[in-house]
PDB file of C-alpha atoms in Angstrom:
ATOM      1  CA  MET H 789     -58.610 -21.991  28.103  1.00 49.00           C
ATOM      2  CA  ILE H 790     -61.706 -21.176  30.120  1.00 56.00           C
ATOM      3  CA  LYS H 791     -61.113 -18.765  32.947  1.00 61.00           C
ATOM      4  CA  ARG H 792     -62.367 -19.890  36.320  1.00 65.00           C
ATOM      5  CA  PHE H 793     -65.347 -17.843  37.458  1.00 67.00           C
ATOM      6  CA  ASN H 794     -64.193 -15.408  40.096  1.00 70.00           C
ATOM      7  CA  PHE H 795     -67.014 -14.144  42.290  1.00 73.00           C
ATOM      8  CA  SER H 796     -65.202 -11.155  43.831  1.00 73.00           C
ATOM      9  CA  ARG H 797     -64.186  -9.952  40.361  1.00 68.00           C
ATOM     10  CA  PHE H 798     -67.786 -10.302  39.226  1.00 66.00           C
ATOM     11  CA  ILE H 799     -68.931  -8.059  42.101  1.00 70.00           C
ATOM     12  CA  ARG H 800     -66.221  -5.496  41.211  1.00 68.00           C
ATOM     13  CA  CYS H 801     -67.438  -5.480  37.607  1.00 63.00           C
ATOM     14  CA  ILE H 802     -70.977  -4.774  38.744  1.00 63.00           C
ATOM     15  CA  LYS H 803     -69.729  -1.848  40.809  1.00 68.00           C
ATOM     16  CA  ASN H 804     -67.949  -0.460  37.751  1.00 68.00           C
ATOM     17  CA  SER H 805     -70.867  -0.875  35.382  1.00 74.00           C
ATOM     18  CA  TYR H 806     -73.656   0.887  37.247  1.00 77.00           C
ATOM     19  CA  GLN H 807     -73.706   3.651  34.572  1.00 75.00           C
ATOM     20  CA  LEU H 808     -74.269   1.084  31.847  1.00 78.00           C
ATOM     21  CA  PHE H 809     -76.991  -0.531  33.961  1.00 83.00           C
ATOM     22  CA  ILE H 810     -78.817   2.792  34.385  1.00 86.00           C
ATOM     23  CA  MET H 811     -78.651   3.529  30.653  1.00 82.00           C
ATOM     24  CA  LEU H 812     -79.881   0.047  29.727  1.00 85.00           C
ATOM     25  CA  PHE H 813     -82.711   0.268  32.228  1.00 88.00           C
ATOM     26  CA  LEU H 814     -83.791   3.679  30.915  1.00 88.00           C
ATOM     27  CA  GLY H 815     -83.817   2.200  27.417  1.00 86.00           C
ATOM     28  CA  TRP H 816     -85.932  -0.699  28.676  1.00 88.00           C
ATOM     29  CA  LEU H 817     -88.415   1.681  30.306  1.00 87.00           C
ATOM     30  CA  LEU H 818     -88.647   3.831  27.165  1.00 85.00           C
ATOM     31  CA  LEU H 819     -89.257   0.856  24.909  1.00 84.00           C
ATOM     32  CA  THR H 820     -91.803  -0.924  27.094  1.00 85.00           C
ATOM     33  CA  LEU H 821     -93.500   2.093  28.782  1.00 80.00           C
ATOM     34  CA  ASP H 822     -95.102  -0.395  31.115  1.00 79.00           C
ATOM     35  CA  PHE H 823     -94.618   0.230  34.815  1.00 82.00           C
ATOM     36  CA  SER H 824     -96.109  -2.959  36.223  1.00 87.00           C
ATOM     37  CA  TYR H 825     -94.054  -4.883  38.771  1.00 89.00           C
ATOM     38  CA  ILE H 826     -93.341  -7.894  36.609  1.00 90.00           C
ATOM     39  CA  GLU H 827     -92.044  -5.785  33.665  1.00 88.00           C
ATOM     40  CA  MET H 828     -89.793  -3.770  35.977  1.00 89.00           C
ATOM     41  CA  LEU H 829     -88.461  -6.908  37.628  1.00 91.00           C
ATOM     42  CA  VAL H 830     -87.676  -8.584  34.300  1.00 91.00           C
ATOM     43  CA  GLY H 831     -86.050  -5.337  33.117  1.00 90.00           C
ATOM     44  CA  ILE H 832     -83.875  -5.063  36.214  1.00 90.00           C
ATOM     45  CA  VAL H 833     -82.744  -8.691  35.955  1.00 91.00           C
ATOM     46  CA  VAL H 834     -81.976  -8.512  32.216  1.00 91.00           C
ATOM     47  CA  CYS H 835     -80.177  -5.149  32.449  1.00 89.00           C
ATOM     48  CA  PHE H 836     -78.224  -6.288  35.502  1.00 86.00           C
ATOM     49  CA  PHE H 837     -76.867  -9.375  33.787  1.00 85.00           C
ATOM     50  CA  LEU H 838     -76.210  -7.526  30.517  1.00 85.00           C
ATOM     51  CA  ALA H 839     -74.305  -4.768  32.299  1.00 82.00           C
ATOM     52  CA  ALA H 840     -72.329  -7.195  34.421  1.00 78.00           C
ATOM     53  CA  LEU H 841     -71.421  -9.533  31.568  1.00 79.00           C
ATOM     54  CA  THR H 842     -70.566  -6.785  29.056  1.00 77.00           C
ATOM     55  CA  ASN H 843     -68.356  -4.980  31.500  1.00 70.00           C
ATOM     56  CA  TYR H 844     -66.463  -8.229  32.000  1.00 62.00           C
ATOM     57  CA  ILE H 845     -65.463  -8.055  28.326  1.00 64.00           C
ATOM     58  CA  TYR H 846     -65.103  -4.341  27.634  1.00 59.00           C
ATOM     59  CA  GLN H 847     -63.189  -2.249  30.098  1.00 57.00           C
ATOM     60  CA  PRO H 848     -63.848   1.424  29.414  1.00 55.00           C
ATOM     61  CA  VAL H 849     -60.718   3.549  29.383  1.00 54.00           C
ATOM     62  CA  SER H 850     -62.508   6.577  30.742  1.00 55.00           C
ATOM     63  CA  PRO H 851     -66.161   7.483  31.185  1.00 56.00           C
ATOM     64  CA  VAL H 852     -67.988   8.331  27.961  1.00 56.00           C
ATOM     65  CA  SER H 853     -69.759  11.240  29.613  1.00 58.00           C
ATOM     66  CA  ARG H 854     -66.511  13.213  29.604  1.00 63.00           C
ATOM     67  CA  TYR H 855     -66.477  13.256  25.809  1.00 66.00           C
ATOM     68  CA  PHE H 856     -70.172  13.524  25.148  1.00 70.00           C
ATOM     69  CA  PRO H 857     -71.143  16.708  23.265  1.00 73.00           C
ATOM     70  CA  GLY H 858     -73.798  18.923  24.805  1.00 76.00           C
ATOM     71  CA  LEU H 859     -77.188  19.873  23.396  1.00 78.00           C
ATOM     72  CA  ILE H 860     -75.753  23.084  21.917  1.00 82.00           C
ATOM     73  CA  VAL H 861     -73.597  20.939  19.655  1.00 82.00           C
ATOM     74  CA  LEU H 862     -76.053  18.090  19.090  1.00 85.00           C
ATOM     75  CA  ILE H 863     -79.086  20.021  17.823  1.00 89.00           C
ATOM     76  CA  PRO H 864     -77.356  21.873  14.937  1.00 89.00           C
ATOM     77  CA  TYR H 865     -75.400  18.691  14.190  1.00 88.00           C
ATOM     78  CA  LEU H 866     -78.566  16.582  13.883  1.00 89.00           C
ATOM     79  CA  THR H 867     -80.263  19.199  11.701  1.00 91.00           C
ATOM     80  CA  ARG H 868     -77.237  19.289   9.442  1.00 90.00           C
ATOM     81  CA  LEU H 869     -77.107  15.467   9.383  1.00 90.00           C
ATOM     82  CA  ILE H 870     -80.750  15.098   8.317  1.00 90.00           C
ATOM     83  CA  PHE H 871     -80.301  17.803   5.677  1.00 91.00           C
ATOM     84  CA  GLU H 872     -77.181  16.087   4.302  1.00 89.00           C
ATOM     85  CA  ILE H 873     -78.893  12.659   4.273  1.00 90.00           C
ATOM     86  CA  TYR H 874     -81.778  13.927   2.137  1.00 90.00           C
ATOM     87  CA  LYS H 875     -79.537  16.022  -0.114  1.00 90.00           C
ATOM     88  CA  SER H 876     -77.275  13.128  -0.900  1.00 89.00           C
ATOM     89  CA  SER H 877     -80.219  10.724  -1.232  1.00 90.00           C
ATOM     90  CA  PHE H 878     -81.580  12.728  -4.125  1.00 90.00           C
ATOM     91  CA  SER H 879     -78.192  13.068  -5.788  1.00 89.00           C
ATOM     92  CA  MET H 880     -77.755   9.311  -5.293  1.00 88.00           C
ATOM     93  CA  ILE H 881     -81.076   8.676  -7.074  1.00 89.00           C
ATOM     94  CA  ILE H 882     -79.852  10.784 -10.011  1.00 90.00           C
ATOM     95  CA  ARG H 883     -76.595   8.784 -10.038  1.00 87.00           C
ATOM     96  CA  ILE H 884     -78.571   5.537 -10.111  1.00 88.00           C
ATOM     97  CA  ILE H 885     -80.684   6.738 -13.049  1.00 89.00           C
ATOM     98  CA  ARG H 886     -77.645   7.944 -15.013  1.00 86.00           C
ATOM     99  CA  ASN H 887     -75.534   4.970 -13.912  1.00 84.00           C
ATOM    100  CA  ASP H 888     -72.477   7.131 -13.323  1.00 81.00           C
ATOM    101  CA  ASN H 889     -70.229   5.599 -10.744  1.00 79.00           C
ATOM    102  CA  GLU H 890     -66.526   5.972 -10.171  1.00 82.00           C
ATOM    103  CA  PRO H 891     -65.967   4.729  -6.630  1.00 84.00           C
ATOM    104  CA  ALA H 892     -62.669   5.584  -5.011  1.00 84.00           C
ATOM    105  CA  VAL H 893     -61.213   5.822  -1.558  1.00 85.00           C
ATOM    106  CA  SER H 894     -59.988   9.176  -0.359  1.00 86.00           C
ATOM    107  CA  MET H 895     -58.015   9.826   2.760  1.00 86.00           C
ATOM    108  CA  VAL H 896     -59.159  12.595   5.103  1.00 86.00           C
ATOM    109  CA  LYS H 897     -57.094  13.624   8.077  1.00 87.00           C
ATOM    110  CA  LEU H 898     -59.185  15.031  10.903  1.00 86.00           C
ATOM    111  CA  SER H 899     -57.892  17.551  13.395  1.00 86.00           C
ATOM    112  CA  ILE H 900     -59.986  16.227  16.276  1.00 83.00           C
ATOM    113  CA  SER H 901     -58.525  13.574  18.529  1.00 80.00           C
ATOM    114  CA  ASN H 902     -61.178  12.402  20.948  1.00 80.00           C
ATOM    115  CA  PRO H 903     -62.497   8.931  20.073  1.00 80.00           C
ATOM    116  CA  LEU H 904     -66.229   9.581  20.498  1.00 81.00           C
ATOM    117  CA  SER H 905     -66.144  12.572  18.135  1.00 84.00           C
ATOM    118  CA  ILE H 906     -64.215  10.583  15.527  1.00 87.00           C
ATOM    119  CA  ALA H 907     -66.759   7.767  15.834  1.00 86.00           C
ATOM    120  CA  LEU H 908     -69.642  10.243  15.452  1.00 86.00           C
ATOM    121  CA  VAL H 909     -68.057  11.842  12.370  1.00 88.00           C
ATOM    122  CA  ALA H 910     -67.392   8.411  10.834  1.00 89.00           C
ATOM    123  CA  ASN H 911     -70.914   7.297  11.635  1.00 88.00           C
ATOM    124  CA  SER H 912     -72.473  10.359  10.051  1.00 89.00           C
ATOM    125  CA  ILE H 913     -70.377   9.881   6.913  1.00 89.00           C
ATOM    126  CA  THR H 914     -71.632   6.309   6.647  1.00 89.00           C
ATOM    127  CA  LEU H 915     -75.209   7.500   7.294  1.00 88.00           C
ATOM    128  CA  THR H 916     -75.194   9.817   4.291  1.00 88.00           C
ATOM    129  CA  PRO H 917     -75.917   7.715   1.181  1.00 85.00           C
ATOM    130  CA  GLY H 918     -73.038   7.746  -1.280  1.00 84.00           C
ATOM    131  CA  THR H 919     -70.198   7.713   1.228  1.00 88.00           C
ATOM    132  CA  ILE H 920     -68.949   5.008   3.594  1.00 89.00           C
ATOM    133  CA  THR H 921     -66.113   5.184   6.099  1.00 89.00           C
ATOM    134  CA  ILE H 922     -64.050   2.100   5.350  1.00 88.00           C
ATOM    135  CA  ASP H 923     -61.238   2.340   7.825  1.00 86.00           C
ATOM    136  CA  THR H 924     -59.777   4.586  10.474  1.00 85.00           C
ATOM    137  CA  ASP H 925     -56.200   4.954  11.525  1.00 85.00           C
ATOM    138  CA  GLY H 926     -55.949   7.190  14.559  1.00 81.00           C
ATOM    139  CA  SER H 927     -57.666  10.346  13.392  1.00 82.00           C
ATOM    140  CA  THR H 928     -57.331   9.561   9.677  1.00 87.00           C
ATOM    141  CA  LEU H 929     -60.484   8.401   7.923  1.00 87.00           C
ATOM    142  CA  TYR H 930     -60.552   6.389   4.693  1.00 88.00           C
ATOM    143  CA  VAL H 931     -63.763   7.410   2.975  1.00 88.00           C
ATOM    144  CA  LEU H 932     -65.233   5.453   0.076  1.00 87.00           C
ATOM    145  CA  ALA H 933     -67.372   7.659  -2.141  1.00 86.00           C
ATOM    146  CA  ILE H 934     -69.464   6.845  -5.192  1.00 83.00           C
ATOM    147  CA  LYS H 935     -67.753   9.506  -7.294  1.00 80.00           C
ATOM    148  CA  ALA H 936     -64.298  10.463  -6.133  1.00 76.00           C
ATOM    149  CA  MET H 937     -61.896   9.687  -8.964  1.00 77.00           C
ATOM    150  CA  SER H 938     -60.999  13.235  -9.991  1.00 80.00           C
ATOM    151  CA  GLU H 939     -59.435  15.814  -7.687  1.00 81.00           C
ATOM    152  CA  GLN H 940     -62.538  17.995  -7.847  1.00 83.00           C
ATOM    153  CA  ASP H 941     -64.823  15.211  -6.663  1.00 82.00           C
ATOM    154  CA  LYS H 942     -62.346  14.323  -3.919  1.00 83.00           C
ATOM    155  CA  SER H 943     -62.472  17.858  -2.598  1.00 85.00           C
ATOM    156  CA  ILE H 944     -66.295  17.687  -2.494  1.00 85.00           C
ATOM    157  CA  VAL H 945     -66.085  14.544  -0.351  1.00 85.00           C
ATOM    158  CA  GLU H 946     -63.508  16.147   1.891  1.00 85.00           C
ATOM    159  CA  SER H 947     -65.564  19.296   2.384  1.00 87.00           C
ATOM    160  CA  SER H 948     -68.586  17.251   3.454  1.00 86.00           C
ATOM    161  CA  VAL H 949     -66.411  15.456   6.020  1.00 86.00           C
ATOM    162  CA  ARG H 950     -65.076  18.798   7.255  1.00 87.00           C
ATOM    163  CA  SER H 951     -68.608  20.140   7.669  1.00 86.00           C
ATOM    164  CA  PHE H 952     -69.336  17.339  10.143  1.00 85.00           C
ATOM    165  CA  GLU H 953     -65.984  17.731  11.831  1.00 86.00           C
ATOM    166  CA  ALA H 954     -66.569  21.427  12.455  1.00 86.00           C
ATOM    167  CA  PHE H 955     -69.308  20.658  14.986  1.00 84.00           C
ATOM    168  CA  PHE H 956     -66.979  18.742  17.270  1.00 81.00           C
ATOM    169  CA  LYS H 957     -64.004  21.054  17.282  1.00 80.00           C
ATOM    170  CA  ARG H 958     -63.382  22.646  20.626  1.00 66.00           C
ATOM    171  CA  LYS H 959     -64.022  26.340  20.477  1.00 50.00           C
TER     172      LYS H 959
ATOM    173  CA  MET J 695    -101.891  14.227   4.921  1.00 84.00           C
ATOM    174  CA  ILE J 696     -98.208  15.027   5.070  1.00 88.00           C
ATOM    175  CA  TRP J 697     -97.412  11.550   6.370  1.00 89.00           C
ATOM    176  CA  SER J 698     -98.669   9.940   3.150  1.00 91.00           C
ATOM    177  CA  LEU J 699     -96.249  12.145   1.207  1.00 92.00           C
ATOM    178  CA  PHE J 700     -93.471  10.821   3.420  1.00 92.00           C
ATOM    179  CA  LEU J 701     -94.628   7.251   2.765  1.00 93.00           C
ATOM    180  CA  ILE J 702     -94.546   7.897  -1.001  1.00 93.00           C
ATOM    181  CA  LEU J 703     -91.035   9.302  -0.601  1.00 92.00           C
ATOM    182  CA  THR J 704     -90.080   6.118   1.289  1.00 93.00           C
ATOM    183  CA  CYS J 705     -91.369   4.018  -1.610  1.00 93.00           C
ATOM    184  CA  ILE J 706     -89.318   6.099  -4.050  1.00 92.00           C
ATOM    185  CA  PHE J 707     -86.168   5.575  -1.967  1.00 91.00           C
ATOM    186  CA  ILE J 708     -86.792   1.830  -1.699  1.00 92.00           C
ATOM    187  CA  VAL J 709     -87.479   1.436  -5.435  1.00 92.00           C
ATOM    188  CA  PHE J 710     -84.361   3.355  -6.464  1.00 90.00           C
ATOM    189  CA  GLY J 711     -82.218   1.636  -3.851  1.00 89.00           C
ATOM    190  CA  ILE J 712     -83.186  -1.770  -5.234  1.00 91.00           C
ATOM    191  CA  ILE J 713     -82.741  -0.602  -8.841  1.00 90.00           C
ATOM    192  CA  GLY J 714     -79.287   0.622  -7.840  1.00 88.00           C
ATOM    193  CA  ILE J 715     -78.342  -2.748  -6.370  1.00 88.00           C
ATOM    194  CA  TYR J 716     -79.147  -4.435  -9.707  1.00 88.00           C
ATOM    195  CA  ARG J 717     -77.815  -1.670 -11.942  1.00 86.00           C
ATOM    196  CA  PHE J 718     -74.352  -1.162 -10.508  1.00 84.00           C
ATOM    197  CA  LYS J 719     -71.872  -3.851 -11.314  1.00 80.00           C
ATOM    198  CA  ASP J 720     -69.351  -3.865  -8.516  1.00 81.00           C
ATOM    199  CA  LEU J 721     -69.551  -4.574  -4.827  1.00 83.00           C
ATOM    200  CA  TYR J 722     -68.773  -1.130  -3.448  1.00 85.00           C
ATOM    201  CA  CYS J 723     -71.343   0.648  -5.612  1.00 85.00           C
ATOM    202  CA  ARG J 724     -73.947  -1.859  -4.534  1.00 86.00           C
ATOM    203  CA  MET J 725     -73.061  -1.250  -0.905  1.00 84.00           C
ATOM    204  CA  LEU J 726     -73.358   2.487  -1.448  1.00 85.00           C
ATOM    205  CA  SER J 727     -76.744   2.215  -3.098  1.00 86.00           C
ATOM    206  CA  SER J 728     -78.041  -0.126  -0.413  1.00 85.00           C
ATOM    207  CA  SER J 729     -77.184   2.509   2.168  1.00 83.00           C
ATOM    208  CA  LEU J 730     -79.949   4.550   0.557  1.00 81.00           C
ATOM    209  CA  LEU J 731     -82.400   1.894   1.752  1.00 82.00           C
ATOM    210  CA  ASP J 732     -80.682   1.582   5.056  1.00 79.00           C
ATOM    211  CA  THR J 733     -80.815   5.164   6.221  1.00 84.00           C
ATOM    212  CA  ALA J 734     -82.920   7.463   4.078  1.00 88.00           C
ATOM    213  CA  ALA J 735     -85.812   5.044   3.559  1.00 90.00           C
ATOM    214  CA  VAL J 736     -85.990   3.883   7.173  1.00 90.00           C
ATOM    215  CA  MET J 737     -85.694   7.441   8.469  1.00 90.00           C
ATOM    216  CA  THR J 738     -88.470   8.738   6.222  1.00 92.00           C
ATOM    217  CA  LEU J 739     -90.690   5.781   7.117  1.00 93.00           C
ATOM    218  CA  ILE J 740     -90.299   6.322  10.850  1.00 93.00           C
ATOM    219  CA  ILE J 741     -90.816  10.093  10.517  1.00 92.00           C
ATOM    220  CA  ALA J 742     -94.028   9.372   8.569  1.00 92.00           C
ATOM    221  CA  LEU J 743     -95.217   7.048  11.327  1.00 92.00           C
ATOM    222  CA  ILE J 744     -94.361   9.616  14.010  1.00 92.00           C
ATOM    223  CA  ILE J 745     -96.445  12.248  12.204  1.00 92.00           C
ATOM    224  CA  ARG J 746     -99.247   9.724  11.719  1.00 91.00           C
ATOM    225  CA  SER J 747     -99.449   8.735  15.380  1.00 89.00           C
ATOM    226  CA  GLY J 748     -99.233  12.253  16.785  1.00 85.00           C
ATOM    227  CA  PHE J 749     -97.568  12.981  20.104  1.00 84.00           C
ATOM    228  CA  ASN J 750     -98.113   9.995  22.371  1.00 86.00           C
ATOM    229  CA  SER J 751     -96.281   7.005  23.775  1.00 84.00           C
ATOM    230  CA  VAL J 752     -96.057   5.316  20.366  1.00 87.00           C
ATOM    231  CA  SER J 753     -94.209   8.277  18.844  1.00 89.00           C
ATOM    232  CA  LEU J 754     -91.811   8.294  21.812  1.00 88.00           C
ATOM    233  CA  LYS J 755     -91.005   4.639  21.169  1.00 88.00           C
ATOM    234  CA  LEU J 756     -90.599   5.369  17.456  1.00 90.00           C
ATOM    235  CA  MET J 757     -88.106   8.134  18.283  1.00 89.00           C
ATOM    236  CA  VAL J 758     -86.093   5.692  20.395  1.00 88.00           C
ATOM    237  CA  ILE J 759     -86.161   3.195  17.516  1.00 89.00           C
ATOM    238  CA  LEU J 760     -85.070   5.940  15.087  1.00 90.00           C
ATOM    239  CA  ALA J 761     -82.124   6.849  17.311  1.00 88.00           C
ATOM    240  CA  PHE J 762     -81.196   3.175  17.612  1.00 87.00           C
ATOM    241  CA  VAL J 763     -81.401   2.614  13.843  1.00 87.00           C
ATOM    242  CA  MET J 764     -79.327   5.720  13.165  1.00 86.00           C
ATOM    243  CA  LEU J 765     -76.633   4.564  15.580  1.00 84.00           C
ATOM    244  CA  THR J 766     -76.445   0.905  14.561  1.00 85.00           C
ATOM    245  CA  GLY J 767     -77.496   0.982  10.895  1.00 83.00           C
ATOM    246  CA  PRO J 768     -74.213   2.316   9.467  1.00 85.00           C
ATOM    247  CA  ILE J 769     -72.205  -0.304  11.337  1.00 87.00           C
ATOM    248  CA  ASN J 770     -73.243  -3.225   9.143  1.00 86.00           C
ATOM    249  CA  ASN J 771     -72.563  -1.206   5.986  1.00 86.00           C
ATOM    250  CA  HIS J 772     -69.178  -0.257   7.376  1.00 88.00           C
ATOM    251  CA  VAL J 773     -68.267  -3.799   8.421  1.00 89.00           C
ATOM    252  CA  ILE J 774     -69.152  -5.371   5.057  1.00 88.00           C
ATOM    253  CA  SER J 775     -67.245  -2.770   3.024  1.00 87.00           C
ATOM    254  CA  ARG J 776     -64.317  -2.819   5.416  1.00 88.00           C
ATOM    255  CA  SER J 777     -63.988  -6.584   5.165  1.00 89.00           C
ATOM    256  CA  ALA J 778     -64.116  -6.319   1.373  1.00 87.00           C
ATOM    257  CA  TYR J 779     -61.458  -3.606   1.428  1.00 86.00           C
ATOM    258  CA  LEU J 780     -59.162  -5.515   3.768  1.00 87.00           C
ATOM    259  CA  ASN J 781     -59.533  -8.608   1.575  1.00 86.00           C
ATOM    260  CA  ASP J 782     -58.017  -6.647  -1.322  1.00 80.00           C
ATOM    261  CA  ILE J 783     -61.068  -6.358  -3.530  1.00 79.00           C
ATOM    262  CA  ASP J 784     -60.265  -3.565  -5.973  1.00 76.00           C
ATOM    263  CA  VAL J 785     -62.164  -0.346  -5.488  1.00 73.00           C
ATOM    264  CA  THR J 786     -62.156   0.410  -9.212  1.00 62.00           C
ATOM    265  CA  LYS J 787     -61.033  -1.343 -12.314  1.00 51.00           C
ATOM    266  CA  HIS J 788     -58.914   1.725 -13.108  1.00 44.00           C
ATOM    267  CA  GLY J 789     -57.276   1.462  -9.714  1.00 41.00           C
ATOM    268  CA  GLY J 790     -58.001   4.146  -7.173  1.00 41.00           C
ATOM    269  CA  ASP J 791     -56.100   5.378  -4.195  1.00 42.00           C
ATOM    270  CA  ARG J 792     -55.115   2.469  -2.044  1.00 43.00           C
ATOM    271  CA  LYS J 793     -53.716   2.543   1.417  1.00 40.00           C
TER     272      LYS J 793
END
């Protein structure tokens, strides 16, 4: 059934989604880097409709900014992430040459509870080649790894998850 | 010429990622080896281009693209493997841990 378009609700949605609009517009400005009137006007129109329409679908539970980690957390985290990506890329290349693969899913229970941190940890696990987060259940992650059949290999996977988790624990 | 070293590294990642896709015989391993292309290769390529262009507006745009790729790239890997897992495709022939 198609919902009838409600104008007052549409206006309320726009009021709620001004943060999203600002972020989208900043992204537009960064990607175009063109400050002529016509570009700005097109950007404002596109971002306005995107923000309004997306907010109509997704209602945020609470503002993301409350969860967002600061620069003190982000910089060491990103350094660690890039290091881990290259480390596991090279070990992945060796695995491909030797053709040794024993994929298995291991369950890792995190001790953090806020949704953005869990999403960031899951995302960084998927970013490192050789491991993919398959499923989450609350704060439990199901991690698929290229070599995780034996207990020893499972503990290696778990320790790499814990190293990412450690950045987001509240001190 | 550090950027050309990065480009060579990108080629190595791409070559081994594609070899991995053909060499491994089950879906999950192929997904895992394609994530080598997805993240490591793209990241190295964009870093090489950033070094090549120096510090100007192009490198700023490239950094935005890198952040975007790093945020959205894992999602397609995750969605494909998750749908395979939820459709009961076996992780290993020997049987691994299942939910």
